[in-house]
CSV table of C-alpha atoms in Angstrom, one decimal:
chain,number,residue,atom,x,y,z
K,1,MET,CA,-43.6,129.4,-95.5
K,2,GLU,CA,-44.9,127.2,-92.7
K,3,LYS,CA,-47.1,124.4,-94.0
K,4,SER,CA,-50.7,124.4,-92.7
K,5,LEU,CA,-54.0,122.7,-93.2
K,6,GLU,CA,-57.2,124.6,-92.4
K,7,PHE,CA,-60.8,123.3,-92.2
K,8,ARG,CA,-63.1,126.3,-92.5
K,9,ASN,CA,-66.8,125.8,-91.8
K,10,ILE,CA,-66.9,122.3,-93.2
K,11,GLU,CA,-70.4,120.8,-93.3
K,12,LYS,CA,-71.5,117.5,-94.6
K,13,LEU,CA,-75.1,116.1,-94.6
K,14,PHE,CA,-76.3,112.6,-95.3
K,15,PRO,CA,-80.0,111.5,-95.3
K,16,GLY,CA,-81.1,111.8,-91.7
K,17,VAL,CA,-77.6,112.6,-90.4
K,18,ARG,CA,-75.6,115.8,-90.0
K,19,ALA,CA,-72.1,114.2,-90.2
K,20,LEU,CA,-70.2,117.5,-90.0
K,21,GLY,CA,-71.6,120.7,-88.7
K,22,GLY,CA,-69.4,123.7,-89.4
K,23,VAL,CA,-66.0,122.3,-88.4
K,24,ASN,CA,-63.2,124.9,-88.0
K,25,PHE,CA,-59.6,124.3,-87.0
K,26,THR,CA,-56.0,124.6,-88.3
K,27,ALA,CA,-53.3,122.0,-88.2
K,28,ARG,CA,-49.7,123.3,-88.4
K,29,GLY,CA,-46.7,121.9,-90.1
K,30,GLY,CA,-44.0,120.4,-87.9
K,31,ARG,CA,-46.6,119.3,-85.3
K,32,VAL,CA,-48.7,116.2,-84.9
K,33,THR,CA,-52.4,117.0,-84.5
K,34,ALA,CA,-54.7,114.3,-83.0
K,35,ILE,CA,-58.3,114.2,-83.9
K,36,LEU,CA,-60.2,112.6,-81.1
K,37,GLY,CA,-63.8,111.7,-80.6
K,38,GLU,CA,-66.3,108.9,-80.1
K,39,ASN,CA,-67.6,106.8,-82.9
K,40,GLY,CA,-69.8,108.9,-85.1
K,41,ALA,CA,-68.1,112.1,-84.0
K,42,GLY,CA,-67.2,112.8,-87.7
K,43,LYS,CA,-63.5,112.1,-87.7
K,44,SER,CA,-63.4,109.7,-90.7
K,45,THR,CA,-65.9,111.8,-92.6
K,46,LEU,CA,-63.7,114.9,-92.1
K,47,LEU,CA,-60.7,112.9,-93.5
K,48,LYS,CA,-62.8,111.7,-96.5
K,49,VAL,CA,-63.7,115.4,-97.2
K,50,MET,CA,-60.0,116.3,-97.0
K,51,ASN,CA,-59.0,113.4,-99.3
K,52,GLY,CA,-61.6,114.1,-102.0
K,53,ASP,CA,-63.7,110.9,-101.2
K,54,LEU,CA,-66.6,113.2,-100.2
K,55,LYS,CA,-67.5,116.7,-101.3
K,56,PRO,CA,-68.5,119.1,-98.4
K,57,ASP,CA,-72.0,120.7,-98.7
K,58,SER,CA,-70.4,123.9,-97.6
K,59,GLY,CA,-67.1,125.3,-96.3
K,60,ALA,CA,-63.7,125.0,-97.7
K,61,LEU,CA,-60.3,123.4,-97.2
K,62,TYR,CA,-57.1,125.4,-97.3
K,63,ILE,CA,-53.6,124.0,-97.8
K,64,ASN,CA,-50.8,126.5,-97.0
K,65,GLY,CA,-53.4,129.3,-97.3
K,66,VAL,CA,-54.7,128.2,-100.7
K,67,GLU,CA,-58.3,127.2,-101.0
K,68,GLN,CA,-58.8,123.7,-102.4
K,69,HIS,CA,-61.7,121.8,-104.1
K,70,PHE,CA,-61.2,118.2,-104.9
K,71,GLU,CA,-63.3,116.1,-107.4
K,72,SER,CA,-61.6,112.8,-106.4
K,73,PRO,CA,-58.9,111.3,-104.2
K,74,ASP,CA,-56.5,111.6,-107.1
K,75,ASP,CA,-56.9,115.4,-107.0
K,76,ALA,CA,-56.1,115.3,-103.3
K,77,ILE,CA,-53.0,113.2,-103.9
K,78,LYS,CA,-51.8,115.7,-106.5
K,79,ALA,CA,-52.3,118.5,-104.0
K,80,GLY,CA,-50.0,116.7,-101.6
K,81,ILE,CA,-52.4,114.8,-99.3
K,82,SER,CA,-52.1,111.2,-98.2
K,83,VAL,CA,-54.6,109.4,-96.0
K,84,ILE,CA,-54.0,106.0,-94.4
K,85,TYR,CA,-57.5,104.8,-93.5
K,86,GLN,CA,-58.2,102.2,-90.8
K,87,GLU,CA,-59.7,100.1,-93.6
K,88,ARG,CA,-57.0,99.4,-96.2
K,89,GLN,CA,-57.2,100.6,-99.8
K,90,LEU,CA,-55.1,97.8,-101.4
K,91,PHE,CA,-55.3,95.4,-104.3
K,92,PRO,CA,-55.2,92.0,-102.6
K,93,LEU,CA,-54.3,90.0,-105.7
K,94,LEU,CA,-51.4,92.2,-106.6
K,95,SER,CA,-47.9,92.2,-105.2
K,96,VAL,CA,-46.5,94.4,-102.5
K,97,ALA,CA,-44.4,96.2,-105.2
K,98,GLU,CA,-47.4,96.8,-107.4
K,99,ASN,CA,-49.4,98.2,-104.5
K,100,LEU,CA,-46.7,100.6,-103.6
K,101,PHE,CA,-46.7,102.1,-107.2
K,102,PRO,CA,-50.3,101.9,-108.3
K,103,GLY,CA,-50.7,103.4,-111.8
K,104,GLN,CA,-47.0,104.4,-111.8
K,105,LEU,CA,-45.1,101.3,-112.7
K,106,PRO,CA,-41.6,102.1,-114.0
K,107,LYS,CA,-40.8,101.7,-117.6
K,108,THR,CA,-37.7,101.0,-119.7
K,109,LYS,CA,-36.4,103.4,-122.3
K,110,LEU,CA,-38.4,101.5,-124.8
K,111,GLY,CA,-41.6,102.1,-122.8
K,112,LEU,CA,-41.9,98.5,-121.6
K,113,PHE,CA,-42.7,97.6,-118.0
K,114,ASP,CA,-39.4,97.5,-116.0
K,115,LYS,CA,-40.0,94.8,-113.4
K,116,LYS,CA,-36.5,94.8,-112.1
K,117,LYS,CA,-36.6,98.5,-111.2
K,118,LEU,CA,-40.1,98.1,-109.7
K,119,MET,CA,-38.8,95.3,-107.4
K,120,ALA,CA,-35.6,97.3,-106.5
K,121,ASP,CA,-37.5,100.5,-105.7
K,122,ALA,CA,-40.1,98.5,-103.6
K,123,GLN,CA,-37.3,96.7,-101.8
K,124,ALA,CA,-35.6,100.0,-100.9
K,125,ILE,CA,-38.8,101.2,-99.3
K,126,ILE,CA,-39.3,97.9,-97.4
K,127,ASP,CA,-35.7,98.1,-96.1
K,128,LYS,CA,-36.3,101.7,-95.0
K,129,PHE,CA,-39.1,100.4,-92.8
K,130,GLY,CA,-37.2,97.3,-91.7
K,131,LEU,CA,-40.0,94.8,-92.6
K,132,LYS,CA,-39.5,91.1,-93.3
K,133,ILE,CA,-41.6,90.9,-96.4
K,134,ASP,CA,-40.8,90.3,-100.1
K,135,PRO,CA,-41.8,92.9,-102.7
K,136,ARG,CA,-43.2,89.9,-104.8
K,137,ASP,CA,-45.5,88.8,-102.0
K,138,MET,CA,-49.2,88.9,-102.8
K,139,VAL,CA,-50.7,91.6,-100.5
K,140,GLY,CA,-53.9,89.6,-99.8
K,141,MET,CA,-51.8,86.7,-98.3
K,142,LEU,CA,-50.0,89.0,-95.8
K,143,PRO,CA,-51.0,89.3,-92.2
K,144,VAL,CA,-53.3,92.3,-91.6
K,145,ALA,CA,-50.5,94.2,-89.8
K,146,TYR,CA,-48.2,93.9,-92.8
K,147,GLN,CA,-51.0,95.0,-95.1
K,148,GLN,CA,-51.4,98.1,-93.0
K,149,MET,CA,-47.6,98.7,-93.2
K,150,VAL,CA,-48.0,98.5,-97.0
K,151,GLU,CA,-50.5,101.3,-96.8
K,152,ILE,CA,-48.1,103.4,-94.7
K,153,MET,CA,-45.3,102.8,-97.2
K,154,LYS,CA,-47.5,104.0,-100.0
K,155,ALA,CA,-47.8,107.4,-98.1
K,156,TYR,CA,-44.1,107.5,-97.6
K,157,ARG,CA,-43.4,107.0,-101.3
K,158,ARG,CA,-45.7,109.9,-102.2
K,159,ASP,CA,-43.8,112.4,-99.9
K,160,SER,CA,-47.0,114.4,-99.3
K,161,ASP,CA,-47.1,117.7,-97.4
K,162,VAL,CA,-50.2,116.5,-95.5
K,163,VAL,CA,-50.3,113.0,-94.1
K,164,ALA,CA,-53.3,111.6,-92.1
K,165,PHE,CA,-53.4,108.4,-90.1
K,166,ASP,CA,-56.9,107.0,-89.4
K,167,GLU,CA,-56.5,104.3,-86.7
K,168,SER,CA,-53.4,103.1,-88.4
K,169,THR,CA,-52.0,101.3,-85.4
K,170,ALA,CA,-55.2,99.2,-84.7
K,171,PRO,CA,-53.9,96.0,-86.4
K,172,LEU,CA,-50.2,96.6,-85.5
K,173,THR,CA,-48.1,95.2,-82.7
K,174,ASP,CA,-45.6,97.2,-80.7
K,175,SER,CA,-42.7,96.6,-83.1
K,176,GLU,CA,-44.7,97.9,-86.1
K,177,ILE,CA,-46.0,100.8,-84.0
K,178,ALA,CA,-42.4,101.8,-83.2
K,179,ILE,CA,-41.5,101.8,-86.9
K,180,LEU,CA,-44.6,103.9,-87.7
K,181,PHE,CA,-43.8,106.4,-84.9
K,182,ASP,CA,-40.2,106.8,-86.3
K,183,TYR,CA,-41.8,107.7,-89.7
K,184,ILE,CA,-44.2,110.2,-88.0
K,185,ARG,CA,-41.2,111.9,-86.3
K,186,GLU,CA,-39.5,112.2,-89.6
K,187,LEU,CA,-42.6,113.8,-91.1
K,188,LYS,CA,-42.7,116.2,-88.2
K,189,ALA,CA,-39.0,117.1,-88.5
K,190,ALA,CA,-39.5,117.8,-92.2
K,191,GLY,CA,-42.3,120.3,-91.4
K,192,LYS,CA,-45.1,118.2,-92.7
K,193,VAL,CA,-48.7,118.5,-91.5
K,194,VAL,CA,-49.6,115.3,-89.6
K,195,LEU,CA,-53.1,114.4,-88.6
K,196,TYR,CA,-53.5,111.4,-86.2
K,197,VAL,CA,-56.8,109.7,-85.4
K,198,SER,CA,-56.6,107.1,-82.7
K,199,HIS,CA,-58.6,105.9,-79.6
K,200,ARG,CA,-55.4,104.8,-77.9
K,201,MET,CA,-54.7,107.5,-75.4
K,202,ASN,CA,-51.1,106.4,-74.6
K,203,GLU,CA,-50.2,106.9,-78.3
K,204,LEU,CA,-51.6,110.4,-78.3
K,205,PHE,CA,-49.5,111.4,-75.4
K,206,GLU,CA,-46.4,109.7,-77.0
K,207,ILE,CA,-46.5,111.1,-80.5
K,208,CYS,CA,-48.9,114.1,-80.7
K,209,ASP,CA,-48.4,117.8,-80.0
K,210,ASP,CA,-52.0,119.0,-80.2
K,211,VAL,CA,-55.4,117.4,-79.8
K,212,VAL,CA,-58.7,118.5,-81.5
K,213,VAL,CA,-61.8,117.0,-79.9
K,214,MET,CA,-64.9,116.4,-82.0
K,215,LYS,CA,-68.4,115.3,-80.9
K,216,ASP,CA,-71.5,114.7,-83.0
K,217,GLY,CA,-69.9,116.2,-86.2
K,218,GLN,CA,-68.7,119.4,-84.5
K,219,TYR,CA,-65.5,120.8,-83.2
K,220,VAL,CA,-65.5,120.9,-79.4
K,221,LYS,CA,-62.2,122.0,-78.1
K,222,SER,CA,-58.4,122.0,-78.7
K,223,PHE,CA,-55.6,121.0,-76.3
K,224,GLU,CA,-51.9,121.1,-76.2
K,225,VAL,CA,-50.8,117.6,-75.2
K,226,ALA,CA,-48.2,119.0,-72.8
K,227,ASN,CA,-51.0,120.8,-70.9
K,228,CYS,CA,-53.8,118.2,-70.6
K,229,THR,CA,-54.5,114.9,-69.0
K,230,GLU,CA,-56.3,111.8,-70.3
K,231,ALA,CA,-59.2,112.6,-68.0
K,232,ASP,CA,-59.4,116.1,-69.7
K,233,LEU,CA,-59.7,114.5,-73.1
K,234,ILE,CA,-62.2,111.8,-72.1
K,235,LYS,CA,-64.4,114.4,-70.5
K,236,ALA,CA,-64.3,116.6,-73.6
K,237,MET,CA,-65.1,113.5,-75.8
K,238,VAL,CA,-68.0,112.0,-73.9
K,239,GLY,CA,-69.2,114.9,-71.7
K,240,ARG,CA,-68.6,112.9,-68.5
K,241,ASP,CA,-65.9,111.2,-66.4
K,242,ILE,CA,-66.0,107.5,-67.1
K,243,GLY,CA,-63.5,106.6,-64.3
K,244,ASP,CA,-60.8,104.0,-64.5
K,245,THR,CA,-61.5,101.7,-67.5
K,246,TYR,CA,-60.8,98.4,-65.8
K,247,SER,CA,-61.2,98.8,-62.0
K,248,ASN,CA,-65.0,98.9,-62.0
K,249,LEU,CA,-65.5,95.7,-64.0
K,250,LYS,CA,-67.4,92.9,-62.4
K,251,ARG,CA,-65.2,89.8,-62.5
K,252,ASN,CA,-66.4,86.2,-62.6
K,253,ASP,CA,-64.6,84.1,-60.0
K,254,LYS,CA,-66.6,80.9,-60.4
K,255,PHE,CA,-65.7,79.0,-63.5
K,256,GLY,CA,-67.7,76.0,-64.6
K,257,GLU,CA,-66.7,72.8,-66.3
K,258,VAL,CA,-64.5,72.7,-69.4
K,259,LEU,CA,-66.6,74.0,-72.2
K,260,LEU,CA,-64.1,74.1,-75.1
K,261,GLU,CA,-61.0,72.1,-75.5
K,262,LEU,CA,-58.3,72.0,-78.3
K,263,LYS,CA,-56.2,68.9,-78.5
K,264,ASP,CA,-53.0,69.1,-80.6
K,265,VAL,CA,-54.8,71.2,-83.3
K,266,ARG,CA,-52.8,71.7,-86.4
K,267,THR,CA,-53.5,73.7,-89.6
K,268,LEU,CA,-51.2,75.2,-92.3
K,269,ALA,CA,-50.4,78.1,-89.9
K,270,ILE,CA,-50.4,76.5,-86.4
K,271,ARG,CA,-49.2,73.3,-84.8
K,272,ASP,CA,-49.8,71.3,-81.6
K,273,VAL,CA,-52.2,73.9,-80.1
K,274,SER,CA,-53.8,72.6,-77.0
K,275,PHE,CA,-55.8,74.4,-74.3
K,276,GLN,CA,-59.0,74.4,-72.4
K,277,VAL,CA,-61.6,77.1,-71.8
K,278,ARG,CA,-64.0,76.7,-68.9
K,279,ALA,CA,-67.5,78.1,-68.7
K,280,GLY,CA,-67.4,81.7,-67.5
K,281,GLU,CA,-63.7,82.0,-68.3
K,282,ILE,CA,-62.0,84.7,-70.4
K,283,ILE,CA,-58.9,83.4,-72.2
K,284,GLY,CA,-56.5,85.8,-73.9
K,285,LEU,CA,-54.5,84.9,-76.9
K,286,ALA,CA,-51.3,87.0,-77.1
K,287,GLY,CA,-48.4,87.2,-79.4
K,288,LEU,CA,-46.7,89.2,-82.1
K,289,VAL,CA,-47.7,89.4,-85.8
K,290,GLY,CA,-47.6,85.9,-87.3
K,291,ALA,CA,-47.8,84.2,-83.9
K,292,GLY,CA,-50.9,82.2,-84.9
K,293,ARG,CA,-53.6,83.9,-82.8
K,294,THR,CA,-56.0,84.7,-85.6
K,295,GLU,CA,-55.3,81.3,-87.2
K,296,THR,CA,-56.2,79.5,-84.0
K,297,ALA,CA,-59.5,81.4,-83.9
K,298,ARG,CA,-60.2,80.5,-87.5
K,299,ALA,CA,-59.5,76.8,-86.8
K,300,ILE,CA,-62.0,76.8,-83.9
K,301,PHE,CA,-64.5,78.5,-86.1
K,302,GLY,CA,-64.1,76.0,-88.9
K,303,ALA,CA,-62.8,78.7,-91.3
K,304,ASP,CA,-59.4,76.9,-91.8
K,305,PRO,CA,-59.4,73.1,-92.2
K,306,LEU,CA,-57.7,71.0,-89.5
K,307,LEU,CA,-54.7,69.0,-90.7
K,308,GLY,CA,-54.6,67.2,-87.3
K,309,GLY,CA,-55.9,67.4,-83.7
K,310,GLU,CA,-59.4,67.8,-82.3
K,311,VAL,CA,-61.8,70.4,-81.1
K,312,TRP,CA,-64.2,69.4,-78.3
K,313,LEU,CA,-67.3,71.3,-77.0
K,314,GLU,CA,-69.1,70.3,-73.9
K,315,GLY,CA,-67.4,66.9,-74.0
K,316,ASN,CA,-68.3,66.2,-77.6
K,317,LYS,CA,-65.9,66.0,-80.5
K,318,LEU,CA,-66.8,68.5,-83.2
K,319,THR,CA,-66.5,68.0,-87.0
K,320,LEU,CA,-65.8,71.5,-88.3
K,321,ARG,CA,-66.1,71.4,-92.1
K,322,SER,CA,-67.1,75.1,-92.3
K,323,PRO,CA,-68.1,78.1,-90.1
K,324,LYS,CA,-71.7,76.8,-90.3
K,325,ASP,CA,-70.7,73.8,-88.3
K,326,ALA,CA,-69.3,76.0,-85.6
K,327,ILE,CA,-72.3,78.3,-85.6
K,328,ASP,CA,-74.7,75.4,-85.3
K,329,ALA,CA,-72.6,74.3,-82.3
K,330,GLY,CA,-72.8,77.7,-80.6
K,331,ILE,CA,-69.3,78.9,-81.5
K,332,PHE,CA,-69.1,82.5,-82.9
K,333,LEU,CA,-66.3,84.6,-84.2
K,334,CYS,CA,-66.0,88.4,-84.5
K,335,PRO,CA,-63.2,88.5,-87.0
K,336,GLU,CA,-60.2,90.9,-87.1
K,337,ASP,CA,-61.0,92.2,-90.6
K,338,ARG,CA,-64.6,93.2,-90.2
K,339,GLN,CA,-65.1,94.5,-93.7
K,340,MET,CA,-63.6,91.6,-95.6
K,341,GLN,CA,-64.6,88.8,-93.3
K,342,GLY,CA,-67.3,90.0,-90.9
K,343,LEU,CA,-69.9,92.0,-92.8
K,344,VAL,CA,-71.7,92.3,-96.1
K,345,MET,CA,-70.8,95.9,-96.7
K,346,TRP,CA,-73.5,96.6,-99.3
K,347,ARG,CA,-76.3,95.2,-97.1
K,348,SER,CA,-78.3,96.9,-94.4
K,349,ILE,CA,-77.8,96.8,-90.6
K,350,LYS,CA,-80.8,94.6,-90.1
K,351,GLU,CA,-79.8,92.2,-92.9
K,352,ASN,CA,-76.3,91.8,-91.4
K,353,ILE,CA,-77.6,91.2,-87.9
K,354,ALA,CA,-80.3,88.7,-89.0
K,355,MET,CA,-78.2,86.6,-91.4
K,356,PRO,CA,-77.2,83.7,-89.0
K,357,SER,CA,-80.7,83.7,-87.4
K,358,ILE,CA,-82.8,83.8,-90.5
K,359,ASP,CA,-84.3,80.3,-89.9
K,360,LYS,CA,-85.6,81.5,-86.5
K,361,LEU,CA,-86.9,84.7,-88.1
K,362,SER,CA,-89.1,82.9,-90.7
K,363,LYS,CA,-92.6,81.4,-90.8
K,364,GLY,CA,-92.3,78.5,-93.1
K,365,ILE,CA,-90.6,79.6,-96.3
K,366,PHE,CA,-91.4,83.3,-95.6
K,367,VAL,CA,-89.2,85.7,-93.7
K,368,ASP,CA,-90.9,87.5,-90.8
K,369,TYR,CA,-89.7,91.0,-91.6
K,370,LYS,CA,-91.3,92.3,-88.3
K,371,ALA,CA,-89.1,89.8,-86.4
K,372,VAL,CA,-86.1,90.9,-88.4
K,373,GLU,CA,-86.8,94.6,-87.6
K,374,ASP,CA,-87.3,93.7,-83.9
K,375,LEU,CA,-84.0,91.9,-83.7
K,376,ALA,CA,-82.2,94.8,-85.3
K,377,ASP,CA,-83.9,97.2,-82.9
K,378,GLU,CA,-82.6,95.0,-80.1
K,379,ALA,CA,-79.0,95.1,-81.3
K,380,VAL,CA,-79.0,98.8,-82.1
K,381,ALA,CA,-80.3,99.6,-78.7
K,382,ALA,CA,-78.0,97.2,-76.9
K,383,PHE,CA,-74.8,98.4,-78.6
K,384,ASP,CA,-75.8,102.0,-79.2
K,385,ILE,CA,-75.3,101.8,-82.9
K,386,LYS,CA,-75.5,105.3,-84.3
K,387,THR,CA,-77.8,105.2,-87.3
K,388,PRO,CA,-81.0,106.9,-88.5
K,389,ASP,CA,-82.7,103.6,-89.1
K,390,ASN,CA,-82.0,99.8,-89.5
K,391,ASP,CA,-82.0,100.1,-93.3
K,392,LYS,CA,-78.8,102.0,-93.3
K,393,ILE,CA,-76.1,100.3,-95.4
K,394,VAL,CA,-73.4,98.9,-93.2
K,395,GLY,CA,-70.6,100.3,-95.5
K,396,GLN,CA,-71.8,103.8,-94.7
K,397,LEU,CA,-71.3,103.4,-91.0
K,398,SER,CA,-68.2,104.4,-89.1
K,399,GLY,CA,-65.7,101.6,-88.3
K,400,GLY,CA,-66.7,101.4,-84.7
K,401,ASN,CA,-70.4,101.1,-85.5
K,402,GLN,CA,-69.6,98.4,-88.0
K,403,GLN,CA,-67.9,96.5,-85.2
K,404,LYS,CA,-71.0,96.9,-83.1
K,405,VAL,CA,-73.2,95.4,-85.8
K,406,ILE,CA,-71.0,92.2,-85.7
K,407,LEU,CA,-71.4,92.0,-81.9
K,408,GLY,CA,-75.1,92.5,-82.2
K,409,ARG,CA,-75.3,89.6,-84.7
K,410,TRP,CA,-73.8,87.1,-82.2
K,411,ILE,CA,-75.2,88.5,-78.9
K,412,ASN,CA,-79.0,88.7,-79.1
K,413,SER,CA,-82.1,86.8,-78.1
K,414,LYS,CA,-82.1,84.5,-81.1
K,415,VAL,CA,-78.7,82.9,-80.8
K,416,ASN,CA,-77.3,80.5,-78.1
K,417,THR,CA,-73.7,81.6,-77.8
K,418,LYS,CA,-71.6,79.1,-75.9
K,419,VAL,CA,-68.1,80.2,-77.1
K,420,LEU,CA,-67.5,83.8,-78.3
K,421,ILE,CA,-64.2,84.5,-80.0
K,422,LEU,CA,-63.3,88.2,-80.2
K,423,ASP,CA,-60.4,89.1,-82.6
K,424,GLU,CA,-59.5,92.7,-82.0
K,425,PRO,CA,-63.0,93.6,-80.7
K,426,THR,CA,-62.1,97.2,-79.8
K,427,LYS,CA,-60.3,98.0,-83.0
K,428,GLY,CA,-61.4,101.5,-84.1
K,429,ILE,CA,-63.7,101.9,-81.1
K,430,ASP,CA,-63.6,105.0,-78.9
K,431,VAL,CA,-62.7,105.1,-75.3
K,432,GLY,CA,-66.2,105.4,-74.0
K,433,THR,CA,-67.5,102.5,-76.0
K,434,LYS,CA,-64.4,100.4,-75.1
K,435,ALA,CA,-65.5,100.6,-71.5
K,436,GLU,CA,-68.9,99.4,-72.5
K,437,ILE,CA,-67.4,96.5,-74.5
K,438,TYR,CA,-65.1,95.5,-71.6
K,439,LYS,CA,-68.2,95.5,-69.3
K,440,LEU,CA,-70.0,93.4,-71.8
K,441,ILE,CA,-67.2,90.8,-72.1
K,442,CYS,CA,-67.1,90.4,-68.3
K,443,ASP,CA,-70.9,90.2,-68.1
K,444,LEU,CA,-70.9,87.4,-70.7
K,445,ALA,CA,-68.4,85.5,-68.7
K,446,CYS,CA,-70.5,86.0,-65.5
K,447,ARG,CA,-73.4,84.4,-67.5
K,448,GLY,CA,-71.3,81.3,-68.1
K,449,MET,CA,-70.1,82.0,-71.6
K,450,ALA,CA,-66.6,81.0,-72.6
K,451,VAL,CA,-64.7,84.0,-74.2
K,452,ILE,CA,-61.5,83.9,-76.2
K,453,LEU,CA,-60.0,87.4,-76.6
K,454,ILE,CA,-57.4,88.4,-79.1
K,455,SER,CA,-56.0,91.9,-78.9
K,456,SER,CA,-52.8,93.7,-80.0
K,457,GLU,CA,-53.3,96.0,-77.0
K,458,LEU,CA,-51.5,94.1,-74.2
K,459,PRO,CA,-53.1,96.1,-71.4
K,460,GLU,CA,-56.5,95.0,-72.7
K,461,VAL,CA,-55.5,91.3,-72.6
K,462,ILE,CA,-53.8,91.6,-69.2
K,463,ASN,CA,-56.7,93.3,-67.6
K,464,LEU,CA,-59.5,91.3,-69.1
K,465,ALA,CA,-58.3,87.7,-69.4
K,466,ASP,CA,-58.3,85.2,-66.5
K,467,ARG,CA,-55.5,83.4,-68.3
K,468,ILE,CA,-53.2,84.5,-71.1
K,469,ILE,CA,-52.1,81.9,-73.7
K,470,VAL,CA,-49.0,83.2,-75.4
K,471,MET,CA,-48.1,82.1,-79.0
K,472,HIS,CA,-45.1,82.5,-81.2
K,473,ASN,CA,-44.6,81.2,-84.8
K,474,GLY,CA,-47.8,79.1,-84.7
K,475,HIS,CA,-47.4,77.3,-81.4
K,476,ILE,CA,-48.0,78.0,-77.7
K,477,THR,CA,-44.9,79.1,-75.7
K,478,GLY,CA,-46.5,79.6,-72.3
K,479,THR,CA,-49.5,80.4,-70.2
K,480,VAL,CA,-49.8,83.3,-67.6
K,481,ASP,CA,-52.5,83.8,-65.0
K,482,ARG,CA,-53.9,87.3,-64.7
K,483,ALA,CA,-52.4,87.7,-61.2
K,484,ASP,CA,-48.9,87.2,-62.6
K,485,ALA,CA,-49.3,88.9,-65.9
K,486,THR,CA,-47.2,91.9,-66.9
K,487,GLU,CA,-46.4,93.3,-70.3
K,488,GLU,CA,-42.8,92.2,-69.8
K,489,SER,CA,-43.7,88.6,-68.9
K,490,VAL,CA,-46.1,88.2,-71.8
K,491,LEU,CA,-43.7,89.7,-74.3
K,492,ARG,CA,-40.9,87.5,-73.1
K,493,LEU,CA,-43.0,84.4,-74.0
K,494,ALA,CA,-44.1,86.0,-77.2
K,495,MET,CA,-40.5,86.2,-78.5
K,496,LEU,CA,-39.6,82.6,-77.5
K,497,ASP,CA,-38.9,80.1,-80.3
């Protein structure tokens, strides 16, 4: 019998928000079904209902024609469902091998933990995916891309009938994406049901057979990939034609004096990194996983201690003992891992936005809560954060809206941003909002801000950055001006030793 997954009249309500409003569609085995929609469309909520993280208020889920009701994610796993979320579900202090076999560690005939078999089984899976990691490596010490691959390998080990990918390629570079797509093709050939959530249109057209579009928690329309265009999908998502993503951007062609300069900066992860960023200039940092892009950003932000070299701002040498020193100087970072490094997930939107500005939002020793509320209102309006109110807990927002909260923290009327470092700023953000973020980046440059952009999407870097600094293995291998930049030229430098 053909495998299938059916959502029948699924509804889910949260206080003040109708997250899902009667969602109906069927995904067939042997085909890859994309779920597409803007942030807040209900995609991740639907996957959480499917995975037993949330219980629907009404409606039912059917697997191979059999109605299912899950009390927990463990029930869903037993029913043959695996979900790889965009925010990883890993144990950072445990090894790769232990994360691949959670709660199912092999035992000897005497009932003792069989570490040798665990490592051998884990190594076999790692070899299957062609990754250069050791099963003994602590997961929390791996680059984000490899952590995501550990999540994907967990799903492979389970051999589930239904596998869903929620923005799984967001932290990956092209080489890891190619490995993932090979795995998805294997799932498809085996007749599995595959759901694929991504805002990267080129991926949908490469790997998917069908597309289901959602908006405001409701099913909108289905397409066969072979019979639709990117413009068709965008129009169904946002209800309008947003035009070409990059051609309408207002560029800054008048750079000021050097605002930020790195001189032979060295940390545990990077060496001899030197470059300048002028006022009004957008610098892209490109490279493969482990190249040192994020580590360079962390060094500028004072998050990683310098072992050598200097960071200068406006002609003054900085002493960066912690991120507070960078913040006080006007250097701000939107980190790659927003949940672990960027947000306090159990705090509200307004608290997260106000944190770095709390001294400016106080009268003496007392916090001016009206000023805090006004600042949150400013950010919510500027970035179109979808929330019933500013007291909403950040951990309850969609991934894209969480990213917007971070942007709202650093770009508002209470902070004087001189240098803005954006590490994967559009990760998990829909195509309509991406266009808004691109416009914002260019607008900030036009206002004289220095912007450093890190992205695993090469078209993003090539089309936004005025200059692209390419890194490999912790050092700079070359610089390319936007006029001369192609994916081929950047990748060639990214693979130089």
